[in-house]
Amino acid sequence: MTESFEPVIVGFLCNWCSYRAADLAGTARIHYAPNMRPIRVMCSGRVDPQFVLKALREGADGVMIAGCHPGECHYVNGNIKTLRRYHLLKRMLKQLGVEEERVQLVWASASEGKQLAEAVDRMTEQLRALGPLRWPERVLGEDGRGANGHEAFVSAIEPREEVAA
Amino acid sequence: MNHKPMEEARIGVYVCHCGTNIAKTVDVAEVARWVGEQENVVVARDYKFMCSSLGQDLIESDIKERGLTRIVVAACSPHMHEKTFRGACQRAGLNPYMFEMANIREHDSWATDDRAAATQKAKALVEGAVRRVAHHTPLEPLPVEINPNTLVVGGGIAGITTALELANAGYHVYLVEREPSIGGHMAQLDKTFPTLDCSACILTPKMVEVGQHPNITLLSYSEVEKVEGYIGNFTITVRKKARYINEELCTGCGICEEKCPKRVVDHVFEAGLGYRKVVYRPFPQAVPKYPVIDRENCTYFLRGKCRACQIFCPTKAIDFEQEDEIITFQVGNIVLATGYDLFDARRIPQYGYGRLANVFTSMEFERMVNAAGPTGGKIVLRDGVTEPKSVAIIHCVGSRDKNYHEYCSKVCCMYSLKFAHLVHERLPDAEVYNFYIDIRAPGKGYEEFYHRLLHEGTHFIRGRVAEVTDAARQPGEEGKLIVQVEDTLIGKQRRIPVDMVILSAGLEARHDSREVSQLFKMGCDFDGFFVERHPKLDPVATMTEGIFIAGCAQGPKDIPDTVAQGAAAAARVAGLIHLGTVMMEPVRAYIHEELCSGCRICNTLCPYNAIVFHEDRQVSEVITALCQGCGTCVAACPSGVISGAHFTNEQIMSQIEGVLWDVRRNGNGKQPTVNIQQSTANVQQPTVNEP
Ligand SMILES: Cc1cc2nc3c(=O)[nH]c(=O)nc-3n(C[C@H](O)[C@H](O)[C@H](O)COP(=O)(O)OP(=O)(O)OC[C@H]3O[C@@H](n4cnc5c(N)ncnc54)[C@H](O)[C@@H]3O)c2cc1C
Ligand code: SF4
Ligand code: SF4
Ligand code: FES
């Protein structure tokens, strides 16, 4: 073990474009940072903000949401809904003091393995520079209490309620 | 936060070496050993080739002998072998959806050389799959019946081919064409490269066959307005525009056309080079034979007077009161063959089209050389009488140009060669200059055709034309059009004076292709061409089940390729009709009605309008047959009461926990809670496990 910090990124990749882009990156033997751990969803529109919060809370340093380019979503416009939701989510994360680079939305078509790999490399580099997220300390306060001194909710309820507290 | 599986999960995990493809970078034995210690994992093995029959046997016998209830295979992409392993589960009596794949090849071993990091990532991906699969539930694929009727949109040579292939196979086709006649661009062409057979001679018999075929319902001068449903069961709404002609009475004699006193420039069929009457058929061999009254220009519609056509029509077929008709019908499959638009040469002002009279577009030239066209096949300048003594043909107009279209339009070189040949044939004394970037002649007999032109005396000048101007600077340039070009073969600027310039404009996507793709809920690319399911292996299917594409709507191509694609699309549709039923993935959304707050947020989100609201009970419901399983509503429901089968919140939440096993804070305490990973830079990795 050394002290060098390697961020962990959870990637939500849509089945039709971005997951296949990652497949293609592999098939083409494009080497990129092994820091992103992909989870397949049918459409980027399936990415519930609570998934993102959950990943950050569970120890990820960043989350990448990747979908088809606007106009190319397999389900017509799921990615447009993702885009809208993503802006709201970013605003909320900002209020919690989470840096912008930690949650990124990427468009990668099935033929853009290279672009996806580059996005992962770029994000990994950015997060290396930012350092670990440390969600509990940052969002809930060092002692696990919220910034306003209230006891933060634990388990039972999903993270979005937790954040609202 | 405990996502406990419903029953005791007995999971078997199989880590594949894929020869050395995975084992070279991932310590597969270590992954198998480690995962064997995880919760619910009963069996964990690594094996050389999991997809081989021996590998599959391994899974099958473990299911039977060890009572496994869920399976994880860590190997290649699920797009590669998910089907294979689901099959193995099914053969051993396990529901195929109790299976999950971890992609440790494409997403891991092939993407890095760092063995320690790859092994760590593999553990994370496998653990994600293990935790996810614990929440899988048995699912049954959804059978969908295929309605044997087919909708073909677009009656160019692509749509004509598809319609005839299907109709001749005994299936009913609705062919919807926007223009008054089918035929598309091919009907406008004179001769076709490289064989120079007359376009109309080979096309019109096919058009007639379409018009008379008992299995084809031809809806011309019509457009699709609404598409509802899904593969097997589309409901189509078509607007049949009023022609103001009673088709029951019209015999197609053409007297109305003769008697109509008003003519307008025909920008569609004659490409602006000729006129047509206000009541017209685009061309004499039009199918169907009924004319159309162009309401916008008709004197009767404008001023309430004239009625010449009505007065002279021998069968009283003119009906000024006619209204648009809305027609609905059911089909099982759809083929989109909407073709292309010609690049608008006005967009390149330095070539002078629209400003310099004797600059023509390629389509104008096609009409000009056509014996049935406005000049009766004579090659003349815009004045209609002067024969040009020199003709410049400029290739790649709007194509292979970052400012317009980066792609090659594929047919322009060939039709430019064809034009050169036609000029030599009709005006043997004229000089012909072809300005090209590269000659692209890849096709049967195409290169040979190019060589033929080299012998016919065409001047080939390599270079992108900078400008076409009428500003004479040197003697001999007065009254001419001057083509300014850098001849890249001799590295010199040249000015070539000519009488006529033809712009070989590229093929671009239909101006409304984006709206059409939205209407049919399938994709188009940045250029507006429809996207095929796979660029090599599936060029006629789309990402939307039951919707196929053919011809230039998919990308620029010549007639032989268009016809091949049209026939291929028909074969795909015929295959589905023959099957009668298809099985669909049961990935569908479901609303727990008793918990729905009735907020209706999901109602408008669904791209397929699959969610209905019950006013009486004030709850929403997903119509399973319409749902495509994108999960957008699942993610959006503020009450969290929509579940997406096979992508439930529980499954994904558990997978998140799994992929973060090594960094979780409230994990099982197995791992340190700080974000420090093993650095591999100076650790020598043994290459054991290499099979
Ligand atoms: C100047 C020129 C010369 C050419 N010469 C040759 C040649 O010599 N040899 C050769 O092989 N190829 C040639 N080509 C290429 C040839 O034109 C195409 O390969 C062929 O016409 C493509 O047929 P298509 O059916 O895909 O499209 P199209 O011919 O464009 O037909 C599409 C049809 O769909 C209809 N339509 C469009 N949108 C809708 C809608 N929303 N609803 C209903 N209907 C709709 C249109 O009205 C049209 O009838 C040439 C092209 C050009 C520009
Ligand atoms: S979003 Fe959820 S609560 Fe609102 S209507 Fe739809 S199912 Fe019901
Ligand atoms: S998952 Fe929801 S939004 Fe997506 S198609 Fe089904 S009902 Fe519509
Ligand atoms: S399917 Fe890729 S973003 Fe919707």
mmCIF file of C-alpha atoms in Angstrom, chain B residues 114-430:
data_model
loop_
_atom_site.group_PDB
_atom_site.id
_atom_site.type_symbol
_atom_site.label_atom_id
_atom_site.label_comp_id
_atom_site.label_asym_id
_atom_site.label_seq_id
_atom_site.Cartn_x
_atom_site.Cartn_y
_atom_site.Cartn_z
ATOM 1 C CA ASP B 114 -2.050 -3.092 -14.712
ATOM 2 C CA ARG B 115 -2.589 -6.539 -13.280
ATOM 3 C CA ALA B 116 -3.235 -5.522 -9.685
ATOM 4 C CA ALA B 117 -5.686 -2.818 -10.665
ATOM 5 C CA ALA B 118 -7.402 -5.123 -13.160
ATOM 6 C CA THR B 119 -7.781 -7.830 -10.539
ATOM 7 C CA GLN B 120 -9.173 -5.348 -8.046
ATOM 8 C CA LYS B 121 -11.633 -4.044 -10.632
ATOM 9 C CA ALA B 122 -12.623 -7.602 -11.553
ATOM 10 C CA LYS B 123 -13.441 -8.303 -7.915
ATOM 11 C CA ALA B 124 -15.555 -5.165 -7.804
ATOM 12 C CA LEU B 125 -17.444 -6.056 -10.987
ATOM 13 C CA VAL B 126 -17.990 -9.646 -9.837
ATOM 14 C CA GLU B 127 -19.143 -8.548 -6.398
ATOM 15 C CA GLY B 128 -21.543 -6.100 -8.049
ATOM 16 C CA ALA B 129 -23.000 -8.950 -10.096
ATOM 17 C CA VAL B 130 -23.197 -11.263 -7.072
ATOM 18 C CA ARG B 131 -25.119 -8.750 -5.004
ATOM 19 C CA ARG B 132 -27.351 -7.853 -7.907
ATOM 20 C CA VAL B 133 -28.211 -11.410 -8.838
ATOM 21 C CA ALA B 134 -29.327 -12.091 -5.276
ATOM 22 C CA HIS B 135 -32.293 -9.836 -6.020
ATOM 23 C CA HIS B 136 -33.179 -11.260 -9.407
ATOM 24 C CA THR B 137 -36.611 -12.737 -9.799
ATOM 25 C CA PRO B 138 -37.770 -15.276 -12.353
ATOM 26 C CA LEU B 139 -39.179 -13.577 -15.448
ATOM 27 C CA GLU B 140 -40.875 -14.855 -18.557
ATOM 28 C CA PRO B 141 -40.199 -13.375 -22.006
ATOM 29 C CA LEU B 142 -43.230 -11.650 -23.464
ATOM 30 C CA PRO B 143 -44.657 -13.229 -26.593
ATOM 31 C CA VAL B 144 -45.764 -10.728 -29.205
ATOM 32 C CA GLU B 145 -47.813 -11.641 -32.249
ATOM 33 C CA ILE B 146 -46.735 -10.197 -35.566
ATOM 34 C CA ASN B 147 -49.400 -8.601 -37.718
ATOM 35 C CA PRO B 148 -48.550 -9.791 -41.276
ATOM 36 C CA ASN B 149 -49.156 -6.387 -42.889
ATOM 37 C CA THR B 150 -46.228 -4.053 -43.453
ATOM 38 C CA LEU B 151 -45.904 -0.303 -43.856
ATOM 39 C CA VAL B 152 -43.331 0.946 -46.345
ATOM 40 C CA VAL B 153 -42.676 4.683 -46.222
ATOM 41 C CA GLY B 154 -41.229 6.207 -49.378
ATOM 42 C CA GLY B 155 -41.806 5.016 -52.926
ATOM 43 C CA GLY B 156 -38.358 5.488 -54.426
ATOM 44 C CA ILE B 157 -36.564 2.471 -55.838
ATOM 45 C CA ALA B 158 -35.791 1.313 -52.272
ATOM 46 C CA GLY B 159 -39.412 1.345 -51.129
ATOM 47 C CA ILE B 160 -40.638 -0.061 -54.443
ATOM 48 C CA THR B 161 -38.255 -2.996 -54.108
ATOM 49 C CA THR B 162 -39.257 -3.731 -50.521
ATOM 50 C CA ALA B 163 -42.949 -3.484 -51.335
ATOM 51 C CA LEU B 164 -42.712 -5.791 -54.348
ATOM 52 C CA GLU B 165 -40.584 -8.383 -52.571
ATOM 53 C CA LEU B 166 -43.079 -8.616 -49.725
ATOM 54 C CA ALA B 167 -46.124 -8.457 -51.942
ATOM 55 C CA ASN B 168 -44.766 -11.208 -54.190
ATOM 56 C CA ALA B 169 -44.140 -13.315 -51.087
ATOM 57 C CA GLY B 170 -47.856 -13.063 -50.400
ATOM 58 C CA TYR B 171 -47.884 -10.377 -47.720
ATOM 59 C CA HIS B 172 -49.885 -7.190 -47.734
ATOM 60 C CA VAL B 173 -48.049 -3.869 -47.951
ATOM 61 C CA TYR B 174 -49.183 -0.288 -47.377
ATOM 62 C CA LEU B 175 -46.880 1.923 -49.427
ATOM 63 C CA VAL B 176 -47.041 5.569 -48.380
ATOM 64 C CA GLU B 177 -45.515 8.133 -50.734
ATOM 65 C CA ARG B 178 -45.509 11.860 -50.107
ATOM 66 C CA GLU B 179 -45.420 12.984 -53.745
ATOM 67 C CA PRO B 180 -48.229 12.506 -56.291
ATOM 68 C CA SER B 181 -46.297 9.611 -57.885
ATOM 69 C CA ILE B 182 -43.917 6.915 -56.753
ATOM 70 C CA GLY B 183 -40.512 6.618 -58.422
ATOM 71 C CA GLY B 184 -38.357 8.929 -56.322
ATOM 72 C CA HIS B 185 -35.139 10.309 -57.704
ATOM 73 C CA MET B 186 -34.594 7.425 -60.053
ATOM 74 C CA ALA B 187 -37.596 8.576 -62.101
ATOM 75 C CA GLN B 188 -35.795 11.866 -62.758
ATOM 76 C CA LEU B 189 -32.593 10.292 -64.051
ATOM 77 C CA ASP B 190 -31.799 9.830 -67.728
ATOM 78 C CA LYS B 191 -29.280 7.018 -68.028
ATOM 79 C CA THR B 192 -27.794 5.087 -65.140
ATOM 80 C CA PHE B 193 -24.109 4.424 -64.665
ATOM 81 C CA PRO B 194 -22.125 2.383 -65.477
ATOM 82 C CA THR B 195 -24.210 0.409 -67.952
ATOM 83 C CA LEU B 196 -26.065 3.457 -69.267
ATOM 84 C CA ASP B 197 -29.397 1.754 -69.395
ATOM 85 C CA CYS B 198 -32.309 4.136 -69.471
ATOM 86 C CA SER B 199 -33.580 4.770 -65.990
ATOM 87 C CA ALA B 200 -37.248 5.033 -66.883
ATOM 88 C CA CYS B 201 -37.084 1.826 -68.938
ATOM 89 C CA ILE B 202 -36.028 -0.222 -65.946
ATOM 90 C CA LEU B 203 -38.030 1.678 -63.339
ATOM 91 C CA THR B 204 -41.464 2.186 -64.871
ATOM 92 C CA PRO B 205 -42.335 -1.517 -65.213
ATOM 93 C CA LYS B 206 -41.718 -1.846 -61.490
ATOM 94 C CA MET B 207 -43.856 1.199 -60.767
ATOM 95 C CA VAL B 208 -46.680 -0.262 -62.825
ATOM 96 C CA GLU B 209 -46.352 -3.557 -60.972
ATOM 97 C CA VAL B 210 -46.694 -1.726 -57.659
ATOM 98 C CA GLY B 211 -49.762 0.137 -58.907
ATOM 99 C CA GLN B 212 -51.488 -3.066 -60.014
ATOM 100 C CA HIS B 213 -50.395 -5.484 -57.316
ATOM 101 C CA PRO B 214 -53.312 -6.956 -55.389
ATOM 102 C CA ASN B 215 -51.168 -7.087 -52.250
ATOM 103 C CA ILE B 216 -50.147 -3.446 -52.315
ATOM 104 C CA THR B 217 -52.275 -0.587 -51.053
ATOM 105 C CA LEU B 218 -50.638 2.462 -52.584
ATOM 106 C CA LEU B 219 -51.241 5.675 -50.676
ATOM 107 C CA SER B 220 -49.627 8.396 -52.762
ATOM 108 C CA TYR B 221 -49.766 12.106 -51.992
ATOM 109 C CA SER B 222 -49.996 10.952 -48.399
ATOM 110 C CA GLU B 223 -48.019 11.212 -45.206
ATOM 111 C CA VAL B 224 -47.835 9.249 -42.006
ATOM 112 C CA GLU B 225 -49.141 11.395 -39.164
ATOM 113 C CA LYS B 226 -49.093 9.082 -36.202
ATOM 114 C CA VAL B 227 -47.402 5.851 -35.219
ATOM 115 C CA GLU B 228 -48.549 4.011 -32.143
ATOM 116 C CA GLY B 229 -47.582 0.644 -30.751
ATOM 117 C CA TYR B 230 -44.591 -1.582 -31.092
ATOM 118 C CA ILE B 231 -43.254 -4.489 -33.123
ATOM 119 C CA GLY B 232 -46.033 -6.756 -34.281
ATOM 120 C CA ASN B 233 -48.754 -4.221 -33.564
ATOM 121 C CA PHE B 234 -48.296 -0.745 -34.926
ATOM 122 C CA THR B 235 -51.319 1.448 -35.531
ATOM 123 C CA ILE B 236 -50.614 3.870 -38.351
ATOM 124 C CA THR B 237 -52.512 7.035 -39.132
ATOM 125 C CA VAL B 238 -52.041 8.447 -42.617
ATOM 126 C CA ARG B 239 -53.234 11.726 -44.065
ATOM 127 C CA LYS B 240 -54.189 11.293 -47.695
ATOM 128 C CA LYS B 241 -54.028 14.817 -49.037
ATOM 129 C CA ALA B 242 -56.860 16.017 -51.237
ATOM 130 C CA ARG B 243 -55.933 15.771 -54.931
ATOM 131 C CA TYR B 244 -59.253 17.391 -55.915
ATOM 132 C CA ILE B 245 -59.667 14.507 -58.314
ATOM 133 C CA ASN B 246 -62.184 11.739 -57.832
ATOM 134 C CA GLU B 247 -60.049 8.634 -58.302
ATOM 135 C CA GLU B 248 -63.097 6.485 -58.985
ATOM 136 C CA LEU B 249 -63.945 8.550 -62.050
ATOM 137 C CA CYS B 250 -60.555 9.673 -63.348
ATOM 138 C CA THR B 251 -59.204 7.671 -66.273
ATOM 139 C CA GLY B 252 -55.863 9.441 -66.377
ATOM 140 C CA CYS B 253 -56.510 10.793 -69.887
ATOM 141 C CA GLY B 254 -54.603 14.022 -69.157
ATOM 142 C CA ILE B 255 -57.094 16.380 -70.803
ATOM 143 C CA CYS B 256 -57.301 18.538 -67.661
ATOM 144 C CA GLU B 257 -53.559 19.014 -67.757
ATOM 145 C CA GLU B 258 -53.741 20.052 -71.401
ATOM 146 C CA LYS B 259 -56.565 22.534 -70.815
ATOM 147 C CA CYS B 260 -55.245 24.122 -67.605
ATOM 148 C CA PRO B 261 -54.199 27.652 -68.628
ATOM 149 C CA LYS B 262 -51.639 28.163 -65.887
ATOM 150 C CA ARG B 263 -48.132 26.815 -65.583
ATOM 151 C CA VAL B 264 -45.557 27.151 -62.805
ATOM 152 C CA VAL B 265 -41.896 26.255 -62.465
ATOM 153 C CA ASP B 266 -41.571 22.642 -61.345
ATOM 154 C CA HIS B 267 -39.013 22.646 -58.563
ATOM 155 C CA VAL B 268 -39.545 19.036 -57.629
ATOM 156 C CA PHE B 269 -39.543 16.722 -60.593
ATOM 157 C CA GLU B 270 -37.964 19.058 -63.147
ATOM 158 C CA ALA B 271 -35.540 20.351 -60.484
ATOM 159 C CA GLY B 272 -36.461 23.921 -61.476
ATOM 160 C CA LEU B 273 -35.455 23.464 -65.112
ATOM 161 C CA GLY B 274 -38.950 23.104 -66.495
ATOM 162 C CA TYR B 275 -42.592 23.951 -66.027
ATOM 163 C CA ARG B 276 -45.657 22.012 -65.091
ATOM 164 C CA LYS B 277 -49.339 22.828 -65.168
ATOM 165 C CA VAL B 278 -51.248 23.592 -61.978
ATOM 166 C CA VAL B 279 -53.214 20.385 -62.429
ATOM 167 C CA TYR B 280 -50.471 17.907 -63.157
ATOM 168 C CA ARG B 281 -48.858 14.538 -63.037
ATOM 169 C CA PRO B 282 -45.125 14.863 -62.329
ATOM 170 C CA PHE B 283 -44.383 12.812 -65.469
ATOM 171 C CA PRO B 284 -46.443 10.903 -68.021
ATOM 172 C CA GLN B 285 -45.696 7.432 -66.588
ATOM 173 C CA ALA B 286 -46.707 8.498 -63.069
ATOM 174 C CA VAL B 287 -48.151 5.821 -60.801
ATOM 175 C CA PRO B 288 -50.894 6.273 -59.834
ATOM 176 C CA LYS B 289 -52.119 7.887 -63.015
ATOM 177 C CA TYR B 290 -54.339 10.465 -61.279
ATOM 178 C CA PRO B 291 -53.261 14.092 -61.457
ATOM 179 C CA VAL B 292 -53.204 16.515 -58.525
ATOM 180 C CA ILE B 293 -54.440 20.099 -58.366
ATOM 181 C CA ASP B 294 -51.813 22.299 -56.796
ATOM 182 C CA ARG B 295 -54.172 24.279 -54.590
ATOM 183 C CA GLU B 296 -51.697 27.067 -53.860
ATOM 184 C CA ASN B 297 -51.407 28.074 -57.485
ATOM 185 C CA CYS B 298 -54.838 27.151 -58.812
ATOM 186 C CA THR B 299 -56.719 30.122 -60.194
ATOM 187 C CA TYR B 300 -60.035 28.703 -59.044
ATOM 188 C CA PHE B 301 -58.817 28.333 -55.453
ATOM 189 C CA LEU B 302 -57.175 31.768 -55.593
ATOM 190 C CA ARG B 303 -59.902 33.745 -57.333
ATOM 191 C CA GLY B 304 -62.924 31.500 -57.586
ATOM 192 C CA LYS B 305 -62.786 31.487 -61.383
ATOM 193 C CA CYS B 306 -61.468 29.282 -64.195
ATOM 194 C CA ARG B 307 -62.596 25.646 -63.699
ATOM 195 C CA ALA B 308 -61.127 24.861 -67.136
ATOM 196 C CA CYS B 309 -60.180 21.379 -66.004
ATOM 197 C CA GLN B 310 -63.636 20.733 -64.645
ATOM 198 C CA ILE B 311 -65.273 21.920 -67.805
ATOM 199 C CA PHE B 312 -63.165 19.716 -70.046
ATOM 200 C CA CYS B 313 -62.859 16.574 -67.925
ATOM 201 C CA PRO B 314 -64.834 13.932 -69.849
ATOM 202 C CA THR B 315 -65.647 11.895 -66.730
ATOM 203 C CA LYS B 316 -66.440 14.772 -64.339
ATOM 204 C CA ALA B 317 -63.673 13.668 -62.045
ATOM 205 C CA ILE B 318 -62.597 17.122 -60.853
ATOM 206 C CA ASP B 319 -63.851 17.711 -57.312
ATOM 207 C CA PHE B 320 -62.942 21.069 -55.789
ATOM 208 C CA GLU B 321 -64.752 20.125 -52.589
ATOM 209 C CA GLN B 322 -62.551 17.140 -51.835
ATOM 210 C CA GLU B 323 -60.981 17.056 -48.379
ATOM 211 C CA ASP B 324 -57.984 15.362 -46.835
ATOM 212 C CA GLU B 325 -58.745 11.834 -45.763
ATOM 213 C CA ILE B 326 -57.465 10.297 -42.539
ATOM 214 C CA ILE B 327 -56.810 6.588 -42.817
ATOM 215 C CA THR B 328 -55.764 4.241 -40.016
ATOM 216 C CA PHE B 329 -54.549 0.674 -40.309
ATOM 217 C CA GLN B 330 -52.525 -1.925 -38.430
ATOM 218 C CA VAL B 331 -49.137 -3.301 -39.394
ATOM 219 C CA GLY B 332 -46.577 -5.544 -37.752
ATOM 220 C CA ASN B 333 -43.439 -4.024 -39.240
ATOM 221 C CA ILE B 334 -42.312 -0.789 -40.836
ATOM 222 C CA VAL B 335 -39.680 -0.111 -43.490
ATOM 223 C CA LEU B 336 -38.497 3.477 -43.877
ATOM 224 C CA ALA B 337 -37.199 4.236 -47.377
ATOM 225 C CA THR B 338 -37.503 8.002 -47.502
ATOM 226 C CA GLY B 339 -34.378 8.594 -49.583
ATOM 227 C CA TYR B 340 -32.288 11.746 -49.779
ATOM 228 C CA ASP B 341 -32.320 15.427 -50.645
ATOM 229 C CA LEU B 342 -29.837 16.895 -53.096
ATOM 230 C CA PHE B 343 -27.373 19.252 -51.433
ATOM 231 C CA ASP B 344 -28.486 22.846 -52.065
ATOM 232 C CA ALA B 345 -25.704 24.287 -54.247
ATOM 233 C CA ARG B 346 -26.708 27.838 -53.273
ATOM 234 C CA ARG B 347 -25.012 27.179 -49.950
ATOM 235 C CA ILE B 348 -21.644 27.539 -51.699
ATOM 236 C CA PRO B 349 -21.981 31.098 -53.050
ATOM 237 C CA GLN B 350 -18.570 31.111 -54.743
ATOM 238 C CA TYR B 351 -19.837 28.507 -57.208
ATOM 239 C CA GLY B 352 -22.441 30.970 -58.387
ATOM 240 C CA TYR B 353 -25.501 28.750 -58.566
ATOM 241 C CA GLY B 354 -28.636 30.890 -58.701
ATOM 242 C CA ARG B 355 -26.559 33.917 -59.692
ATOM 243 C CA LEU B 356 -24.741 32.796 -62.820
ATOM 244 C CA ALA B 357 -27.303 31.536 -65.297
ATOM 245 C CA ASN B 358 -25.188 28.843 -66.867
ATOM 246 C CA VAL B 359 -24.263 27.111 -63.656
ATOM 247 C CA PHE B 360 -26.522 24.053 -63.351
ATOM 248 C CA THR B 361 -27.061 21.451 -60.652
ATOM 249 C CA SER B 362 -26.585 17.814 -61.449
ATOM 250 C CA MET B 363 -30.310 17.148 -61.185
ATOM 251 C CA GLU B 364 -31.030 19.968 -63.653
ATOM 252 C CA PHE B 365 -28.571 18.356 -66.007
ATOM 253 C CA GLU B 366 -30.244 14.941 -65.569
ATOM 254 C CA ARG B 367 -33.525 16.556 -66.630
ATOM 255 C CA MET B 368 -31.817 18.364 -69.486
ATOM 256 C CA VAL B 369 -30.278 15.231 -71.033
ATOM 257 C CA ASN B 370 -33.508 13.299 -70.514
ATOM 258 C CA ALA B 371 -35.385 12.968 -73.787
ATOM 259 C CA ALA B 372 -38.641 13.471 -71.871
ATOM 260 C CA GLY B 373 -37.256 16.557 -70.090
ATOM 261 C CA PRO B 374 -37.777 20.276 -70.709
ATOM 262 C CA THR B 375 -35.225 20.516 -73.542
ATOM 263 C CA GLY B 376 -36.118 17.225 -75.134
ATOM 264 C CA GLY B 377 -32.693 15.878 -74.310
ATOM 265 C CA LYS B 378 -30.737 18.750 -75.916
ATOM 266 C CA ILE B 379 -27.756 20.080 -74.006
ATOM 267 C CA VAL B 380 -28.182 23.854 -74.152
ATOM 268 C CA LEU B 381 -27.431 26.924 -72.093
ATOM 269 C CA ARG B 382 -30.109 28.640 -70.006
ATOM 270 C CA ASP B 383 -31.269 30.568 -73.113
ATOM 271 C CA GLY B 384 -32.597 27.271 -74.412
ATOM 272 C CA VAL B 385 -30.814 27.363 -77.796
ATOM 273 C CA THR B 386 -27.042 27.803 -77.531
ATOM 274 C CA GLU B 387 -25.051 24.616 -77.380
ATOM 275 C CA PRO B 388 -22.073 24.856 -75.041
ATOM 276 C CA LYS B 389 -18.638 24.396 -76.599
ATOM 277 C CA SER B 390 -17.076 23.590 -73.260
ATOM 278 C CA VAL B 391 -18.512 22.108 -70.089
ATOM 279 C CA ALA B 392 -17.013 21.969 -66.581
ATOM 280 C CA ILE B 393 -18.224 19.299 -64.176
ATOM 281 C CA ILE B 394 -17.302 19.999 -60.557
ATOM 282 C CA HIS B 395 -17.238 16.962 -58.285
ATOM 283 C CA CYS B 396 -17.775 16.836 -54.519
ATOM 284 C CA VAL B 397 -20.042 19.888 -54.228
ATOM 285 C CA GLY B 398 -21.054 19.873 -50.569
ATOM 286 C CA SER B 399 -19.349 16.538 -49.944
ATOM 287 C CA ARG B 400 -15.942 15.799 -48.458
ATOM 288 C CA ASP B 401 -15.901 19.319 -47.154
ATOM 289 C CA LYS B 402 -15.748 20.120 -43.444
ATOM 290 C CA ASN B 403 -17.910 23.206 -43.992
ATOM 291 C CA TYR B 404 -20.799 21.185 -45.419
ATOM 292 C CA HIS B 405 -20.674 17.411 -45.301
ATOM 293 C CA GLU B 406 -17.568 15.589 -44.290
ATOM 294 C CA TYR B 407 -18.713 12.335 -45.840
ATOM 295 C CA CYS B 408 -18.370 11.224 -49.453
ATOM 296 C CA SER B 409 -21.721 11.052 -51.249
ATOM 297 C CA LYS B 410 -20.590 7.940 -53.056
ATOM 298 C CA VAL B 411 -22.420 8.462 -56.357
ATOM 299 C CA CYS B 412 -21.244 11.890 -57.543
ATOM 300 C CA CYS B 413 -17.971 10.750 -59.122
ATOM 301 C CA MET B 414 -19.820 8.114 -61.057
ATOM 302 C CA TYR B 415 -22.665 10.337 -62.230
ATOM 303 C CA SER B 416 -20.123 13.045 -63.124
ATOM 304 C CA LEU B 417 -18.368 10.522 -65.353
ATOM 305 C CA LYS B 418 -21.740 9.617 -66.794
ATOM 306 C CA PHE B 419 -22.398 13.313 -67.534
ATOM 307 C CA ALA B 420 -19.028 13.649 -69.266
ATOM 308 C CA HIS B 421 -19.906 10.684 -71.422
ATOM 309 C CA LEU B 422 -23.326 12.109 -72.285
ATOM 310 C CA VAL B 423 -21.805 15.447 -73.314
ATOM 311 C CA HIS B 424 -19.284 13.674 -75.566
ATOM 312 C CA GLU B 425 -22.119 11.640 -77.033
ATOM 313 C CA ARG B 426 -24.455 14.557 -77.742
ATOM 314 C CA LEU B 427 -21.875 17.295 -78.475
ATOM 315 C CA PRO B 428 -18.851 15.486 -79.905
ATOM 316 C CA ASP B 429 -16.935 18.732 -80.411
ATOM 317 C CA ALA B 430 -17.357 20.083 -76.912
#
